[in-house]
Amino acid sequence: MFFFFTCGTHTFSNHLKGAENLTVQCQNCGNFSGHVYKRWEWFTFCFVPIIPFSLKPYKEVGCHICNFYQDIKYRPDVQAQMGQSGGGMMMGPPGGGQPQHPQYK
Ligand SMILES: [Zn+2]
């Protein structure tokens, strides 16, 4: 009997909480198609995630058009927008609840 074990990595990818509605410019293709993702790499054994490679998930700006991912630390503009929306949420926006995104056009 031959047992075949598969080791590998699995990356969990999710929209970052509080930034789901944020649309930012992709610095690779220039489209306003970037979204903020949280990516977390795990070591897998037989496709079961066992050990996380990092304690904290990566925060990245991902573009679905050109498939370009960029660490959010290189995007101070995105961090500023997240800070604004996040802070507003905490304090409770007066009425509406419509997130205001700056227009770059
Ligand atoms: Zn792009």
PDB file of C-alpha atoms and ligand atoms in Angstrom:
ATOM      1  CA  MET A   1       0.000   0.000   0.000  1.00  0.00           C
ATOM      2  CA  PHE A   2       1.427   3.306  -1.000  1.00  0.00           C
ATOM      3  CA  PHE A   3       0.474   6.410   0.880  1.00  0.00           C
ATOM      4  CA  PHE A   4       0.775   9.663  -0.868  1.00  0.00           C
ATOM      5  CA  PHE A   5       0.989  12.690   1.359  1.00  0.00           C
ATOM      6  CA  THR A   6       0.747  16.110  -0.040  1.00  0.00           C
ATOM      7  CA  CYS A   7       2.277  19.093   1.642  1.00  0.00           C
ATOM      8  CA  GLY A   8       1.854  22.558   0.372  1.00  0.00           C
ATOM      9  CA  THR A   9       0.573  25.973   1.112  1.00  0.00           C
ATOM     10  CA  HIS A  10      -2.847  27.448   1.011  1.00  0.00           C
ATOM     11  CA  THR A  11      -3.591  31.115   0.931  1.00  0.00           C
ATOM     12  CA  PHE A  12      -6.811  32.319   2.418  1.00  0.00           C
ATOM     13  CA  SER A  13      -8.036  35.432   0.761  1.00  0.00           C
ATOM     14  CA  ASN A  14     -10.834  37.612   1.983  1.00  0.00           C
ATOM     15  CA  HIS A  15     -11.992  41.136   1.711  1.00  0.00           C
ATOM     16  CA  LEU A  16     -10.589  43.097   4.581  1.00  0.00           C
ATOM     17  CA  LYS A  17     -13.251  43.976   7.123  1.00  0.00           C
ATOM     18  CA  GLY A  18     -14.181  47.619   7.008  1.00  0.00           C
ATOM     19  CA  ALA A  19     -12.706  48.033   3.545  1.00  0.00           C
ATOM     20  CA  GLU A  20     -15.086  45.840   1.532  1.00  0.00           C
ATOM     21  CA  ASN A  21     -16.567  48.798  -0.270  1.00  0.00           C
ATOM     22  CA  LEU A  22     -13.302  50.510  -0.913  1.00  0.00           C
ATOM     23  CA  THR A  23     -12.276  50.738  -4.539  1.00  0.00           C
ATOM     24  CA  VAL A  24      -8.823  52.033  -5.195  1.00  0.00           C
ATOM     25  CA  GLN A  25      -6.645  52.556  -8.199  1.00  0.00           C
ATOM     26  CA  CYS A  26      -4.421  49.740  -9.324  1.00  0.00           C
ATOM     27  CA  GLN A  27      -0.898  51.019  -9.732  1.00  0.00           C
ATOM     28  CA  ASN A  28      -0.125  48.386 -12.309  1.00  0.00           C
ATOM     29  CA  CYS A  29      -2.874  48.862 -14.895  1.00  0.00           C
ATOM     30  CA  GLY A  30      -4.293  52.164 -13.685  1.00  0.00           C
ATOM     31  CA  ASN A  31      -7.903  50.968 -13.429  1.00  0.00           C
ATOM     32  CA  PHE A  32     -10.035  51.721 -10.419  1.00  0.00           C
ATOM     33  CA  SER A  33     -10.456  48.034  -9.791  1.00  0.00           C
ATOM     34  CA  GLY A  34      -8.325  47.507  -6.712  1.00  0.00           C
ATOM     35  CA  HIS A  35      -9.806  46.044  -3.569  1.00  0.00           C
ATOM     36  CA  VAL A  36      -8.281  45.546  -0.183  1.00  0.00           C
ATOM     37  CA  TYR A  37      -7.693  41.915   0.644  1.00  0.00           C
ATOM     38  CA  LYS A  38      -6.499  40.079   3.649  1.00  0.00           C
ATOM     39  CA  ARG A  39      -4.291  37.153   2.697  1.00  0.00           C
ATOM     40  CA  TRP A  40      -3.109  34.521   5.066  1.00  0.00           C
ATOM     41  CA  GLU A  41      -0.743  31.733   4.074  1.00  0.00           C
ATOM     42  CA  TRP A  42      -0.921  28.372   5.793  1.00  0.00           C
ATOM     43  CA  PHE A  43       1.184  25.272   5.599  1.00  0.00           C
ATOM     44  CA  THR A  44      -1.036  22.385   4.562  1.00  0.00           C
ATOM     45  CA  PHE A  45      -0.709  18.668   5.009  1.00  0.00           C
ATOM     46  CA  CYS A  46      -3.010  16.583   2.840  1.00  0.00           C
ATOM     47  CA  PHE A  47      -4.783  19.799   1.928  1.00  0.00           C
ATOM     48  CA  VAL A  48      -5.590  20.532   5.559  1.00  0.00           C
ATOM     49  CA  PRO A  49      -4.207  23.804   6.845  1.00  0.00           C
ATOM     50  CA  ILE A  50      -2.014  23.027   9.853  1.00  0.00           C
ATOM     51  CA  ILE A  51       0.306  25.911  10.598  1.00  0.00           C
ATOM     52  CA  PRO A  52      -0.020  29.561   9.675  1.00  0.00           C
ATOM     53  CA  PHE A  53       3.155  31.020   8.220  1.00  0.00           C
ATOM     54  CA  SER A  54       2.508  34.336   9.813  1.00  0.00           C
ATOM     55  CA  LEU A  55       0.632  35.448  12.872  1.00  0.00           C
ATOM     56  CA  LYS A  56      -1.016  38.286  11.074  1.00  0.00           C
ATOM     57  CA  PRO A  57      -2.657  38.179   7.670  1.00  0.00           C
ATOM     58  CA  TYR A  58      -1.114  40.215   4.902  1.00  0.00           C
ATOM     59  CA  LYS A  59      -3.071  43.227   3.891  1.00  0.00           C
ATOM     60  CA  GLU A  60      -2.882  43.732   0.189  1.00  0.00           C
ATOM     61  CA  VAL A  61      -4.437  45.703  -2.582  1.00  0.00           C
ATOM     62  CA  GLY A  62      -5.484  43.303  -5.287  1.00  0.00           C
ATOM     63  CA  CYS A  63      -6.613  44.001  -8.835  1.00  0.00           C
ATOM     64  CA  HIS A  64      -8.886  41.499 -10.539  1.00  0.00           C
ATOM     65  CA  ILE A  65      -8.136  42.867 -13.999  1.00  0.00           C
ATOM     66  CA  CYS A  66      -4.386  42.399 -14.135  1.00  0.00           C
ATOM     67  CA  ASN A  67      -4.114  40.127 -11.092  1.00  0.00           C
ATOM     68  CA  PHE A  68      -1.638  42.438  -9.437  1.00  0.00           C
ATOM     69  CA  TYR A  69      -1.198  42.336  -5.684  1.00  0.00           C
ATOM     70  CA  GLN A  70       0.591  44.971  -3.703  1.00  0.00           C
ATOM     71  CA  ASP A  71       1.263  45.196   0.002  1.00  0.00           C
ATOM     72  CA  ILE A  72      -0.837  47.857   1.585  1.00  0.00           C
ATOM     73  CA  LYS A  73       2.185  49.405   3.251  1.00  0.00           C
ATOM     74  CA  TYR A  74       3.152  50.780  -0.145  1.00  0.00           C
ATOM     75  CA  ARG A  75      -0.234  52.413  -0.501  1.00  0.00           C
ATOM     76  CA  PRO A  76      -0.540  55.234   2.016  1.00  0.00           C
ATOM     77  CA  ASP A  77      -3.491  56.576   0.021  1.00  0.00           C
ATOM     78  CA  VAL A  78      -5.417  53.366   0.645  1.00  0.00           C
ATOM     79  CA  GLN A  79      -4.503  53.346   4.315  1.00  0.00           C
ATOM     80  CA  ALA A  80      -5.748  56.896   4.616  1.00  0.00           C
ATOM     81  CA  GLN A  81      -9.099  55.933   3.084  1.00  0.00           C
ATOM     82  CA  MET A  82      -9.404  52.937   5.367  1.00  0.00           C
ATOM     83  CA  GLY A  83      -8.614  55.096   8.368  1.00  0.00           C
ATOM     84  CA  GLN A  84     -11.329  57.531   7.404  1.00  0.00           C
ATOM     85  CA  SER A  85     -14.045  54.966   6.838  1.00  0.00           C
ATOM     86  CA  GLY A  86     -13.042  52.862   9.835  1.00  0.00           C
ATOM     87  CA  GLY A  87     -12.979  55.813  12.206  1.00  0.00           C
ATOM     88  CA  GLY A  88     -16.327  57.011  10.915  1.00  0.00           C
ATOM     89  CA  MET A  89     -17.877  53.601  11.493  1.00  0.00           C
ATOM     90  CA  MET A  90     -16.665  53.460  15.068  1.00  0.00           C
ATOM     91  CA  MET A  91     -18.160  56.790  15.989  1.00  0.00           C
ATOM     92  CA  GLY A  92     -21.378  56.077  14.115  1.00  0.00           C
ATOM     93  CA  PRO A  93     -21.981  58.156  11.026  1.00  0.00           C
ATOM     94  CA  PRO A  94     -24.743  60.729  11.410  1.00  0.00           C
ATOM     95  CA  GLY A  95     -27.678  59.560   9.278  1.00  0.00           C
ATOM     96  CA  GLY A  96     -27.435  57.977   5.830  1.00  0.00           C
ATOM     97  CA  GLY A  97     -24.550  55.683   6.369  1.00  0.00           C
ATOM     98  CA  GLN A  98     -23.394  56.196   2.808  1.00  0.00           C
ATOM     99  CA  PRO A  99     -19.632  55.937   2.720  1.00  0.00           C
ATOM    100  CA  GLN A 100     -18.136  58.891   0.965  1.00  0.00           C
ATOM    101  CA  HIS A 101     -15.259  58.066  -1.310  1.00  0.00           C
ATOM    102  CA  PRO A 102     -13.222  60.789  -2.838  1.00  0.00           C
ATOM    103  CA  GLN A 103     -13.580  61.046  -6.581  1.00  0.00           C
ATOM    104  CA  TYR A 104     -10.369  61.108  -8.543  1.00  0.00           C
ATOM    105  CA  LYS A 105     -11.910  61.642 -11.941  1.00  0.00           C
TER     106      LYS A 105
HETATM  107 ZN    ZN B   1      -4.613  46.184 -12.309  1.00  0.00          ZN
END
